[in-house]
Amino acid sequence: MLYTPLSITDIFPSSEQEFQKRQCVSYNGRQLYVEEMEDGQFQVLQLLSTDPQDFMNADFMPGTILR
């Protein structure tokens, strides 16, 4: 058993190619776990922060596209 906040696809990606599309980036001073899309943009998967106010910011919501 794994006790983790990560989803099963983060731990066991379906393919190595999909895993390589994911990375941790700094955006507006916050650390984000993102996935590169086919058009070169990035989609937010997870916000990595200890500040509760960061989670109220719509710019960091999972699914948001970074341009």
Coordinates of N, CA and C in Angstrom, one line a residue:
M1 N 0.8 -1.2 0.0 CA 0.0 0.0 0.0 C 0.9 1.2 0.0
L2 N 0.4 2.2 -0.7 CA 1.1 3.5 -0.8 C 0.2 4.6 -0.1
Y3 N 0.7 5.3 0.8 CA 0.0 6.4 1.5 C 0.6 7.7 0.9
T4 N -0.1 8.3 -0.1 CA 0.5 9.4 -0.7 C -0.6 10.3 -1.2
P5 N -0.4 11.6 -1.3 CA -1.4 12.5 -1.9 C -1.4 12.5 -3.4
L6 N -0.5 11.8 -4.0 CA -0.4 11.7 -5.5 C -1.4 10.7 -6.1
S7 N -1.8 11.0 -7.3 CA -2.7 10.1 -7.9 C -2.0 8.9 -8.5
I8 N -2.7 7.8 -8.8 CA -2.1 6.6 -9.2 C -1.3 6.8 -10.6
T9 N -1.8 7.8 -11.4 CA -1.2 8.0 -12.7 C 0.1 8.8 -12.5
D10 N 0.3 9.5 -11.4 CA 1.5 10.2 -11.1 C 2.6 9.2 -10.7
I11 N 2.2 8.1 -10.0 CA 3.1 7.1 -9.5 C 3.4 6.1 -10.5
F12 N 2.4 5.6 -11.2 CA 2.5 4.6 -12.3 C 2.0 5.2 -13.6
P13 N 2.8 6.0 -14.3 CA 2.3 6.6 -15.6 C 2.0 5.5 -16.6
S14 N 1.1 5.8 -17.5 CA 0.8 4.7 -18.5 C 1.9 4.5 -19.5
S15 N 2.8 5.5 -19.7 CA 3.9 5.2 -20.6 C 5.0 6.2 -20.2
E16 N 6.2 5.8 -20.5 CA 7.4 6.7 -20.2 C 7.3 8.0 -20.9
Q17 N 6.8 8.0 -22.1 CA 6.6 9.2 -22.9 C 5.7 10.2 -22.2
E18 N 4.6 9.8 -21.6 CA 3.7 10.7 -20.9 C 4.4 11.2 -19.6
F19 N 5.2 10.4 -18.9 CA 5.9 10.8 -17.7 C 6.9 11.9 -18.0
Q20 N 7.5 11.9 -19.2 CA 8.5 12.9 -19.6 C 7.9 14.2 -19.8
K21 N 6.6 14.3 -20.1 CA 5.9 15.5 -20.4 C 5.6 16.3 -19.1
R22 N 5.7 15.7 -17.9 CA 5.4 16.3 -16.7 C 6.7 16.8 -16.0
Q23 N 6.5 18.0 -15.4 CA 7.7 18.7 -14.8 C 7.2 19.7 -13.7
C24 N 8.2 20.0 -12.9 CA 7.9 21.0 -11.8 C 8.5 22.4 -12.3
V25 N 7.6 23.4 -12.3 CA 8.1 24.7 -12.8 C 7.7 25.8 -11.8
S26 N 8.4 26.9 -11.9 CA 8.1 28.1 -11.1 C 7.3 29.0 -12.0
Y27 N 6.1 29.5 -11.4 CA 5.2 30.4 -12.2 C 4.7 31.4 -11.2
N28 N 4.9 32.7 -11.5 CA 4.5 33.8 -10.6 C 5.0 33.5 -9.1
G29 N 6.2 33.0 -9.0 CA 6.8 32.8 -7.6 C 6.2 31.5 -6.9
R30 N 5.5 30.7 -7.6 CA 4.9 29.5 -7.0 C 5.4 28.3 -7.7
Q31 N 5.5 27.2 -7.0 CA 6.0 25.9 -7.7 C 4.7 25.2 -8.1
L32 N 4.7 24.8 -9.4 CA 3.6 24.0 -10.0 C 4.1 22.8 -10.6
Y33 N 3.3 21.7 -10.5 CA 3.5 20.5 -11.3 C 2.7 20.5 -12.5
V34 N 3.3 20.5 -13.7 CA 2.5 20.7 -14.9 C 2.8 19.6 -15.9
E35 N 2.0 19.6 -16.9 CA 2.1 18.6 -18.0 C 2.1 19.4 -19.3
E36 N 3.1 19.2 -20.2 CA 3.2 19.8 -21.5 C 2.2 19.2 -22.4
M37 N 1.4 20.1 -23.1 CA 0.4 19.7 -24.0 C 1.0 19.6 -25.4
E38 N 0.3 19.1 -26.4 CA 0.8 18.9 -27.7 C 1.1 20.3 -28.4
D39 N 0.4 21.3 -28.0 CA 0.6 22.6 -28.7 C 1.7 23.4 -28.0
G40 N 2.4 22.9 -27.0 CA 3.5 23.5 -26.3 C 3.1 24.3 -25.1
Q41 N 1.8 24.4 -24.8 CA 1.4 25.1 -23.6 C 1.5 24.1 -22.4
F42 N 1.3 24.6 -21.2 CA 1.3 23.7 -20.0 C 0.0 23.7 -19.3
Q43 N -0.4 22.6 -18.8 CA -1.6 22.4 -18.0 C -1.2 22.2 -16.6
V44 N -1.8 22.9 -15.6 CA -1.5 22.7 -14.2 C -2.1 21.4 -13.7
L45 N -1.3 20.6 -13.1 CA -1.7 19.4 -12.5 C -1.8 19.5 -11.0
Q46 N -0.9 20.3 -10.4 CA -0.9 20.4 -8.9 C -0.1 21.6 -8.5
L47 N -0.6 22.3 -7.5 CA 0.1 23.4 -6.8 C 0.9 22.9 -5.7
L48 N 2.2 23.2 -5.6 CA 3.0 22.8 -4.5 C 3.3 24.0 -3.6
S49 N 2.5 24.2 -2.6 CA 2.6 25.4 -1.7 C 2.2 25.1 -0.3
T50 N 2.8 25.8 0.6 CA 2.3 25.7 2.0 C 1.5 26.9 2.5
D51 N 1.2 27.8 1.6 CA 0.4 29.0 1.8 C -1.0 28.7 1.4
P52 N -2.0 28.7 2.4 CA -3.4 28.4 2.1 C -4.0 29.4 1.1
Q53 N -3.5 30.6 1.1 CA -4.1 31.6 0.2 C -3.7 31.3 -1.3
D54 N -2.6 30.6 -1.5 CA -2.3 30.2 -2.9 C -3.4 29.3 -3.5
F55 N -4.0 28.5 -2.7 CA -5.0 27.6 -3.2 C -6.3 28.3 -3.6
M56 N -6.5 29.5 -3.1 CA -7.7 30.3 -3.5 C -7.5 31.1 -4.8
N57 N -6.3 31.1 -5.3 CA -6.0 31.8 -6.5 C -6.4 31.0 -7.7
A58 N -7.3 31.5 -8.6 CA -7.7 30.7 -9.8 C -6.6 30.4 -10.8
D59 N -5.5 31.2 -10.7 CA -4.4 31.0 -11.7 C -3.7 29.7 -11.5
F60 N -3.9 29.1 -10.3 CA -3.1 27.9 -9.9 C -4.0 26.7 -9.8
M61 N -5.3 26.8 -10.2 CA -6.2 25.7 -10.2 C -5.8 24.6 -11.1
P62 N -5.9 23.3 -10.7 CA -5.6 22.2 -11.6 C -6.5 22.3 -12.9
G63 N -5.9 22.1 -14.0 CA -6.6 22.2 -15.3 C -6.4 23.5 -16.0
T64 N -5.8 24.5 -15.3 CA -5.6 25.8 -15.9 C -4.5 25.7 -16.9
I65 N -4.6 26.4 -18.0 CA -3.6 26.4 -19.1 C -2.7 27.6 -18.9
L66 N -1.4 27.3 -18.9 CA -0.4 28.4 -18.7 C 0.0 28.8 -20.1
R67 N 0.0 30.1 -20.4 CA 0.4 30.5 -21.7 C 1.8 31.2 -21.7

